[in-house]
Coordinates of C-alpha atoms and ligand atoms in Angstrom, one line a residue:
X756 CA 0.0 0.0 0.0
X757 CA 1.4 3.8 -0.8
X758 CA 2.6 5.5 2.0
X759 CA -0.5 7.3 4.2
X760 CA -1.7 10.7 3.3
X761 CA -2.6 13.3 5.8
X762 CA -5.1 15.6 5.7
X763 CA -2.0 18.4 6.2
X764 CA 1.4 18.4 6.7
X765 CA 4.5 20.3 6.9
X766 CA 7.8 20.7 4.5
X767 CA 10.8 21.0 6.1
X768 CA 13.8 20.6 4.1
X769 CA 18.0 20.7 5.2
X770 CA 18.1 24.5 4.3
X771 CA 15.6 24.6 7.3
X772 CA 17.2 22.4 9.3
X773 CA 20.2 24.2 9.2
X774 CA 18.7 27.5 10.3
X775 CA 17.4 26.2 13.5
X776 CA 20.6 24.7 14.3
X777 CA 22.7 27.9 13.7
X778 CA 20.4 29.2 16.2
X779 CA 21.6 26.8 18.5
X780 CA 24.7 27.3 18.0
X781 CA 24.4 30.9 18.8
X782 CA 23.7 33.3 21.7
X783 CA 20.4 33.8 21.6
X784 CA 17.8 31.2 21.7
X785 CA 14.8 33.9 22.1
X786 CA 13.9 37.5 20.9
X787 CA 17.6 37.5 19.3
X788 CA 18.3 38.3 15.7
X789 CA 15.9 35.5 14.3
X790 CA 12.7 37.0 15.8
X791 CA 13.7 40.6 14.6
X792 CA 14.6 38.9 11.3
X793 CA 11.5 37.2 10.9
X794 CA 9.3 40.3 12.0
X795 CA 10.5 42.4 9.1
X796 CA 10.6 39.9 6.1
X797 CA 6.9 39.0 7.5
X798 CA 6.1 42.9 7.3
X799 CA 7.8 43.0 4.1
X800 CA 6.3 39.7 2.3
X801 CA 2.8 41.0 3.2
X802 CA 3.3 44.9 3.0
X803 CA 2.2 45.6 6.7
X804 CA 4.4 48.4 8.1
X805 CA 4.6 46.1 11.0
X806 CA 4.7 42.6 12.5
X807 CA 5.0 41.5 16.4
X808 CA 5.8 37.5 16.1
X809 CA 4.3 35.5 19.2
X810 CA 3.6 32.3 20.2
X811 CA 1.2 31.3 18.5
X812 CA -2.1 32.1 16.5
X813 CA -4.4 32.1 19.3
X814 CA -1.9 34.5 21.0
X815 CA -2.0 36.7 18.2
X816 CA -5.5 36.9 18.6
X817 CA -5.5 37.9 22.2
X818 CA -2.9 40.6 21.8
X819 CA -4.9 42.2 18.8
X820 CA -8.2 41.9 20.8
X821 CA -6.5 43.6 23.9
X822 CA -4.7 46.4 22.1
X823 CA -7.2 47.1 20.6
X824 CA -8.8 47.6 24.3
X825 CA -11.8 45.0 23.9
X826 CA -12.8 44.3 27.5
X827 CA -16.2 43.4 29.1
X828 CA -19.4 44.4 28.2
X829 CA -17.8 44.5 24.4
X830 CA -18.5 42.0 21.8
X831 CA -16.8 40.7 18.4
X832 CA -18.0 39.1 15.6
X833 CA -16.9 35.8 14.7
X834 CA -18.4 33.7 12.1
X835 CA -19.6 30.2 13.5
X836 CA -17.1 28.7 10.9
X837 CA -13.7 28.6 12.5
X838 CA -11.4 27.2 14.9
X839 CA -12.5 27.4 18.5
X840 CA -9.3 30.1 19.1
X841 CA -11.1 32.9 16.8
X842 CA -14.2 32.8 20.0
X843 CA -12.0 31.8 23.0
X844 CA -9.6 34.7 22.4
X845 CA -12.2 37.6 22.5
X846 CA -13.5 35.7 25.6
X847 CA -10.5 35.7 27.3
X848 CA -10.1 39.2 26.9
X849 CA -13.4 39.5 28.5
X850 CA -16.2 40.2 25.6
X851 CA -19.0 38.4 24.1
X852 CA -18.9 37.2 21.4
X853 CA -21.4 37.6 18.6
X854 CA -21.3 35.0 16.1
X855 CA -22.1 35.3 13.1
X856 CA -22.9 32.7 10.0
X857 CA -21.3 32.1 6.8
X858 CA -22.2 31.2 3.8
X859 CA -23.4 27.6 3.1
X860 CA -20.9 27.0 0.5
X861 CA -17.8 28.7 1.0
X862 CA -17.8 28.9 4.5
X863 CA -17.0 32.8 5.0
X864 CA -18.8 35.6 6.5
X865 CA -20.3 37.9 4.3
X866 CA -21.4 41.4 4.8
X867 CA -25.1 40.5 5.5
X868 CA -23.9 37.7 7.8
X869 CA -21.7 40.5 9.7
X870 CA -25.1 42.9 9.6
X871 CA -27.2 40.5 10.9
X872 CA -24.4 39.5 14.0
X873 CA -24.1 43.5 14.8
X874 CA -27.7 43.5 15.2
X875 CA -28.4 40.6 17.4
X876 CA -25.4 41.8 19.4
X877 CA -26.6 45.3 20.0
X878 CA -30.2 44.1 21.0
X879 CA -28.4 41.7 24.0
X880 CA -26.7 45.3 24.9
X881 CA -23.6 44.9 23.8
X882 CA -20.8 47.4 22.4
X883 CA -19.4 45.8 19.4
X884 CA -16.1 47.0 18.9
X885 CA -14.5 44.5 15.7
X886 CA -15.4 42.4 13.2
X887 CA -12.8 39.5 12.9
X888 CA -13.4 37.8 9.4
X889 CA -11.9 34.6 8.9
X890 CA -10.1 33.7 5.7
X891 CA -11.5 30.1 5.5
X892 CA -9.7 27.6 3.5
X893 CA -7.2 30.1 2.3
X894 CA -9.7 32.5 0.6
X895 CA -10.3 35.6 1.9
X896 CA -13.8 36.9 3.1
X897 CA -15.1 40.1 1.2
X898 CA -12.8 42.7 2.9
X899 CA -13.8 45.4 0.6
X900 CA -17.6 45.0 2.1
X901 CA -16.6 44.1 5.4
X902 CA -14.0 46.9 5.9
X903 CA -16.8 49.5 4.6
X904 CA -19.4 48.1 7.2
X905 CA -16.7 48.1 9.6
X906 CA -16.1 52.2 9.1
X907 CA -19.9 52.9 8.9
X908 CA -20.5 51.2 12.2
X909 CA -17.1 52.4 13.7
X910 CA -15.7 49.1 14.4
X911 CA -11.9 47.7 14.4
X912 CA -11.1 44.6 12.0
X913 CA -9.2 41.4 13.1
X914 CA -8.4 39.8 10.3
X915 CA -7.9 35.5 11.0
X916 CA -5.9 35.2 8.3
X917 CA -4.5 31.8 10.1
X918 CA -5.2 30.0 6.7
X919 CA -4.7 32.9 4.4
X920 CA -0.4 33.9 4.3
X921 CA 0.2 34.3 0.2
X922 CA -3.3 34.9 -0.3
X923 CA -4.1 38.1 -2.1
X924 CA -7.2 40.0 -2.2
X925 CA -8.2 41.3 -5.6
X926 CA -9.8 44.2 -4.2
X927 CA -11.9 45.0 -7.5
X928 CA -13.2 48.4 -5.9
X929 CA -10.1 49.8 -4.7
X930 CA -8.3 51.3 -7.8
X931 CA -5.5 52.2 -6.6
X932 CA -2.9 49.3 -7.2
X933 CA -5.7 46.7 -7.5
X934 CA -4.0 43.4 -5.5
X935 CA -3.3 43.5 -1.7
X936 CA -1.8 40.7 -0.2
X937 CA -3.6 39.4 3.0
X938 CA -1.9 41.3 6.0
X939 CA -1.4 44.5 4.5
X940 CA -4.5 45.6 6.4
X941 CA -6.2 47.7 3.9
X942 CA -9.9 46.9 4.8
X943 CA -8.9 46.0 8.4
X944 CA -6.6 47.2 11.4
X945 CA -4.6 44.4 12.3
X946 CA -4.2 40.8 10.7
X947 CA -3.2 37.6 12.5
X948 CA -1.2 34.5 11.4
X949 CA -0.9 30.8 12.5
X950 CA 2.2 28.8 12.1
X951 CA 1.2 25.7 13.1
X952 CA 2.5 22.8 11.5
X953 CA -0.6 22.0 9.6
X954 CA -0.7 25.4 8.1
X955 CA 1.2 27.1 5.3
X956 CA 4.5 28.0 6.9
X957 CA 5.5 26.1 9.8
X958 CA 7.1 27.6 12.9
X959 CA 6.5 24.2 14.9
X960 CA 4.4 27.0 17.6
X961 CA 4.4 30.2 16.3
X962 CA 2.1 33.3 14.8
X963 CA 2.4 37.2 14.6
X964 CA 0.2 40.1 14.5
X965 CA 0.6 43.0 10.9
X966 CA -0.7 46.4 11.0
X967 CA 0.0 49.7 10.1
X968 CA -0.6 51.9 12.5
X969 CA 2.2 52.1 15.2
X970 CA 0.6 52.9 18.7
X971 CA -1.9 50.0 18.0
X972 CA 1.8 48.0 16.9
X973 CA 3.7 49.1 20.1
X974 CA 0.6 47.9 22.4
X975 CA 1.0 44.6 20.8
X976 CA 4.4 44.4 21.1
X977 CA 4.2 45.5 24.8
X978 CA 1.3 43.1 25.6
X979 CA 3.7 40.1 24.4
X980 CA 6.3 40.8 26.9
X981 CA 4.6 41.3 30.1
X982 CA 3.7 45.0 28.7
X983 CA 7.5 45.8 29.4
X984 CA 8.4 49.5 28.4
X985 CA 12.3 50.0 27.7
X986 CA 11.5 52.3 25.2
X987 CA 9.0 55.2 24.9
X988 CA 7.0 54.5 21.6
X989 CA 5.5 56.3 18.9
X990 CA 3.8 59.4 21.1
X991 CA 4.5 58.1 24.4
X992 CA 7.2 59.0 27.0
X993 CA 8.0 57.3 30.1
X994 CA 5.9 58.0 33.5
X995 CA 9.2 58.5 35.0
X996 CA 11.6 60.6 33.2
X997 CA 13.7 61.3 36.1
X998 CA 14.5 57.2 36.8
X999 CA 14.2 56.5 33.3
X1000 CA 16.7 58.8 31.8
X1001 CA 20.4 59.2 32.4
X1002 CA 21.9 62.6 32.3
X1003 CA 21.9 62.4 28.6
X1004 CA 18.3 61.9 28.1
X1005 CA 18.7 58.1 26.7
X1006 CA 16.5 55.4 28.4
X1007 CA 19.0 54.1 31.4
X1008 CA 19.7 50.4 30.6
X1009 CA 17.8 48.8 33.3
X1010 CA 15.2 50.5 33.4
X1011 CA 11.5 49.4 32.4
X1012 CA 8.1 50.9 33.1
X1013 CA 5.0 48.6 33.3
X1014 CA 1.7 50.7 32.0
X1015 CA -0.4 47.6 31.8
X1016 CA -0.3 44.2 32.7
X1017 CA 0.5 42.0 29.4
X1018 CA 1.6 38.3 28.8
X1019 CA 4.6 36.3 28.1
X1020 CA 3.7 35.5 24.2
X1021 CA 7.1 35.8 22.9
X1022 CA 8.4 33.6 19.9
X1023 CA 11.3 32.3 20.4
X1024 CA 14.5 32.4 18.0
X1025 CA 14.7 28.5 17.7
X1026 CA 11.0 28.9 16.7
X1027 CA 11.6 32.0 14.3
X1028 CA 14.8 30.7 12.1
X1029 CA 12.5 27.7 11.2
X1030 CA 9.8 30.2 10.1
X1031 CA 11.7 32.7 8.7
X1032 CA 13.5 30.0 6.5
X1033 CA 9.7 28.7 5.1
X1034 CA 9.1 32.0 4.5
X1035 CA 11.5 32.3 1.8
X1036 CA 9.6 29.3 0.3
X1037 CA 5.9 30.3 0.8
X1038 CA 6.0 31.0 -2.9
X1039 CA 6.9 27.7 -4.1
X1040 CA 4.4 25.9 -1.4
X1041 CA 1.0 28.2 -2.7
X1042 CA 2.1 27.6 -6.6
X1043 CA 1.4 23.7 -5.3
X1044 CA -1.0 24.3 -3.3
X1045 CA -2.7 25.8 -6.1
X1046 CA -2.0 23.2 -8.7
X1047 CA -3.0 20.6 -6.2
X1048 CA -6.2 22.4 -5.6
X1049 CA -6.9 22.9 -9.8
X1050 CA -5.9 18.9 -9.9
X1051 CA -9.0 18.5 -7.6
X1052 CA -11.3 20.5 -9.5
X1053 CA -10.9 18.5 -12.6
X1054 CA -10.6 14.8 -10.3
X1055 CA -13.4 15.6 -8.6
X1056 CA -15.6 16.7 -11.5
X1057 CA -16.9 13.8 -12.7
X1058 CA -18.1 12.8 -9.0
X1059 CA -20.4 15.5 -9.2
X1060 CA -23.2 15.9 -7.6
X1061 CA -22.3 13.5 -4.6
X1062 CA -18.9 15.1 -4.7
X1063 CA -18.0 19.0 -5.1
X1064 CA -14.4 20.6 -5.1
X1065 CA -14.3 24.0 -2.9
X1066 CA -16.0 26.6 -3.8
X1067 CA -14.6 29.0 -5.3
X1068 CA -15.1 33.2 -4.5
X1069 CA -14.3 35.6 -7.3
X1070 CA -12.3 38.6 -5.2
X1071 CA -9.1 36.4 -4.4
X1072 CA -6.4 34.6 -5.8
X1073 CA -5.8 32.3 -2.9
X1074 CA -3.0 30.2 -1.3
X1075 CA -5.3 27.1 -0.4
X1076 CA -4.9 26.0 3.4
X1077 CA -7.4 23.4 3.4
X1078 CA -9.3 21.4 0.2
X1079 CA -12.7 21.2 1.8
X1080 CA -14.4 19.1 -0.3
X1081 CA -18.5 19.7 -0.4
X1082 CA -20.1 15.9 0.0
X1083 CA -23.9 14.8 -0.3
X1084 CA -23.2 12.0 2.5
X1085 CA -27.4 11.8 2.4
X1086 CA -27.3 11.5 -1.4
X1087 CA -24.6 8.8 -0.9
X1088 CA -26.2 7.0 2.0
X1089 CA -22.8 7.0 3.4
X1090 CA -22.4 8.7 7.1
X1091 CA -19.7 11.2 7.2
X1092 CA -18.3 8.6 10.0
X1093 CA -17.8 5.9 7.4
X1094 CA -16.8 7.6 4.8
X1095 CA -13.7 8.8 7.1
X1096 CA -13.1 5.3 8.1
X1097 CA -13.2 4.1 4.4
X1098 CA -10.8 6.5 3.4
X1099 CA -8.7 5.8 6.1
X1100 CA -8.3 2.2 6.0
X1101 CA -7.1 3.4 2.2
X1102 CA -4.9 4.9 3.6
X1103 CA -6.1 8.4 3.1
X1104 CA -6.0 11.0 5.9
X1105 CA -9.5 13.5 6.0
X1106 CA -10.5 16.2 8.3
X1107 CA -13.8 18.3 9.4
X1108 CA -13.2 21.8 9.4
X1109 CA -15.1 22.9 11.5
X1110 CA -17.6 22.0 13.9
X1111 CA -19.6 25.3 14.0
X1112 CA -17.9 27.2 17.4
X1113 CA -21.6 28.4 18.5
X1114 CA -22.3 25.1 18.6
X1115 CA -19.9 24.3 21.9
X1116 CA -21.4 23.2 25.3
X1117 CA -19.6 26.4 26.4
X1118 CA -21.2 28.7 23.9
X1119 CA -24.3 26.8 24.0
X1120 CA -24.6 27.1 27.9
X1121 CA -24.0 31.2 27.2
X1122 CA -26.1 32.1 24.4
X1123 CA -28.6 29.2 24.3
X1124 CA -29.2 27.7 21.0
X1125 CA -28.2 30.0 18.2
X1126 CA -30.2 29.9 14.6
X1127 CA -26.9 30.0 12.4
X1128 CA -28.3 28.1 9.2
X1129 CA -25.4 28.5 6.6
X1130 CA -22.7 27.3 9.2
X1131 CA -25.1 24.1 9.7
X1132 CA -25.1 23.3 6.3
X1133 CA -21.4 24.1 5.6
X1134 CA -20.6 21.7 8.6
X1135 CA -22.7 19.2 7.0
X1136 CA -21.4 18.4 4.0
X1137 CA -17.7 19.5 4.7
X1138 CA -15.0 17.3 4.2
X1139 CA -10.8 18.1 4.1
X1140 CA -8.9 16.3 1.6
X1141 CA -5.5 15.8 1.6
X1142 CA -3.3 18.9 1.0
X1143 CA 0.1 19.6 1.3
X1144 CA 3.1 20.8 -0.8
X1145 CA 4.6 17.3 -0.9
X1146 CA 2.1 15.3 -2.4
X1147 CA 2.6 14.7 -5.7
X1148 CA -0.2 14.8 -8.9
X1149 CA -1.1 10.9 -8.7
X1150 CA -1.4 11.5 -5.1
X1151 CA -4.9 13.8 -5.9
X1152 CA -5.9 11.1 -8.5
X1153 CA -5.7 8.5 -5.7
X1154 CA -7.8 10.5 -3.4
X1155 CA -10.6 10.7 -5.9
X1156 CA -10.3 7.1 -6.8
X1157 CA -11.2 6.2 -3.1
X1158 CA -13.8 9.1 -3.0
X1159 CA -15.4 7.3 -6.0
X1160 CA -15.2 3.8 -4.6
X1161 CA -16.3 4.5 -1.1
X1162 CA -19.1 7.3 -2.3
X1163 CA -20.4 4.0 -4.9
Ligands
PLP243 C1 -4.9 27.4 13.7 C2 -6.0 28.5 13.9 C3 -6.0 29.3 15.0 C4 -5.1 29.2 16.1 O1 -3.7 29.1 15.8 P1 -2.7 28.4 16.8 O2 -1.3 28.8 16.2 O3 -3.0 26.9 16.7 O4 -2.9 28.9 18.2 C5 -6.9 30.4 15.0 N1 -7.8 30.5 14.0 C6 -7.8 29.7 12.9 C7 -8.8 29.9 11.9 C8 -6.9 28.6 12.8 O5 -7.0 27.8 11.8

């Protein structure tokens, strides 16, 4: 039998390797030279004047939700469709959250979707403060209608863009240069990342925060280190001048002021040289990603209607995280269950992505029993195929081979 296929995997090669172990090698196995290296070429690949790396994705989430001072008696909007982390964070930080559904097909939030959350929030009382979008799958959600609601109604954007690094939005409305790579927080204020193994680039734990707007940037930054404050930033001085400053008005060097009480979400360099040396071949892993997915599209074809490929939205040209196949299991008379088994004991790897977060005990015990239609259905007939930069051509035709024996 071929070799087993996850549903994800990562690609780590000797040039990577070597990275990490030059790090060992070195003086500094956190916040050295890797994690400053990593924060610009991040800022640079997705044309953000700025990114804080941190610990991870959910991390990245807290610190955007709590610089951007979300707190109790706020609320976010999530859409149902996502990884628990997208909810949990904005709990955390002490807001409701007001989730939203997505559509049936694609599995993103659209503008109606965010509408309709906004309102149901606002009639429990809440202040909703930020939208946080999720770019499912690797393609984005409709930022240009998003990031006008989000202005109308005065609200921050989060962008999840855990799935999304080397997407690009096609922003049709904004004239101006046309493509913006996710990150670059046109429509939003800041953007997170994931570098989980299982997503695009792989920092084994890792993530970062982008933005533009440097006070917002230098409260992240401060939040990730126990909201240390070694250096004044941008239009802030120290509470203490006299301690702080030697006679030459420089910061004295052991000096730090504390303005609020943040976390330890640092990255670490050992963490960062491994990221930072995928990063220099994100390219190369969304061309295959890509080719993988349009391999799909023509596998899968002829297993329609029982079997769909992803749907595909129009204002993106994405770098695909996840194949989430749509399947009929009713139409097959095959349970989701036993269809995963199937595949499985083919030697095929599948996923769900995701059960619907409202859905929870947790959520469920806060909010009752939520009508979210469109994340229902998307759960239903959602299924994660195989993906990863590795596999090779006959890998896709193998997948759709099994689909078609176990779906017949
Ligand atoms: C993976 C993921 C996260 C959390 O990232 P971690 O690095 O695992 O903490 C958040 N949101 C989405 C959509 C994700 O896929």
């Amino acid at each position: 039998m071929p070799p087993f296929l996850p549903y994800g995997r990562q690609s780590v090669d000797e040039a990577d390797i070597a990275a990490v172990a030059a790090v060992l090698r070195g003086d500094w196995l956190t916040q050295g030279p890797a994690v400053a290296g990593f924060e610009r070429a991040l800022a640079g690949r997705v044309g953000a004047a700025e990114a804080v790396a941190c610990a991870n994705g959910t991390a990245a989430l807290r610190l955007a939700y709590t610089a951007l001072g979300i707190g109790p008696g706020d609320a976010v909007v999530v859409p149902s469709n996502t990884f628990l982390a997208t909810a949990s964070a904005a709990r955390h930080a002490g807001a409701e959250v007001a989730f939203a559904d997505v559509d049936p097909d694609s599995g993103l939030m659209g503008v109606a979707e965010a509408e309709a959350a906004i309102a149901r929030a606002r009639h429990a009382g809440w202040r909703v403060r930020a939208l946080a979008p999720v770019h499912y799958a690797g393609q984005t959600a409709p930022m240009a209608g998003l990031g006008a609601l989000a202005r109308a109604e005065g609200l921050a954007v989060v962008e999840d863009a855990s799935h999304a690094i080397g997407s690009v939005d096609l922003a049709a409305d904004l004239a101006a240069d046309g493509e913006t790579p996710v990150g670059a927080c046109r429509h939003g204020t800041l953007t997170v990342f994931s570098f989980h193994p299982v997503k695009t680039i792989a920092a084994g734990e890792g993530g970062a925060v982008t933005g533009n707007d440097p006070a917002l940037m230098a409260r992240v930054r401060r939040l990730c280190n126990h909201g240390m404050m070694r250096d004044p930033g941008p239009g802030e001085g120290f509470a203490d001048p006299e301690a702080a400053l030697d006679g030459a008005g420089a910061p004295n060097p052991w000096y730090y002021e504390m303005a609020e009480p943040g976390f330890n979400h640092r990255l670490s360099d050992i963490h960062a040289a491994l990221v930072l040396s995928q990063l220099g071949r994100l390219d190369r892993f969304v061309e295959r990603r890509r080719a993988l997915i349009g391999r799909y599209a023509a596998r899968l074809a002829p297993l329609a209607p029982l079997v769909r490929p992803p749907a595909v939205v129009p204002w993106c040209r994405p770098a695909w995280h996840l194949c989430a196949a749509r399947i009929d299991f009713a139409a097959a008379g095959r349970t989701r269950a036993a269809v995963m088994t199937a595949l499985r004991g083919l030697g095929i790897g599948t996923q769900v992505h995701y059960i619907p977060v409202h859905r929870q005990p947790y959520w469920r015990r806060r909010y009752g029993d939520l009508d979210l239609p469109g994340a229902l259905a998307h759960y239903a007939h959602t299924l994660s195929l195989p993906l990863f930069p590795a596999m090779a051509d006959d890998d896709v035709d193998r997948v759709a081979d099994a689909l078609e024996r176990v779906l017949a």
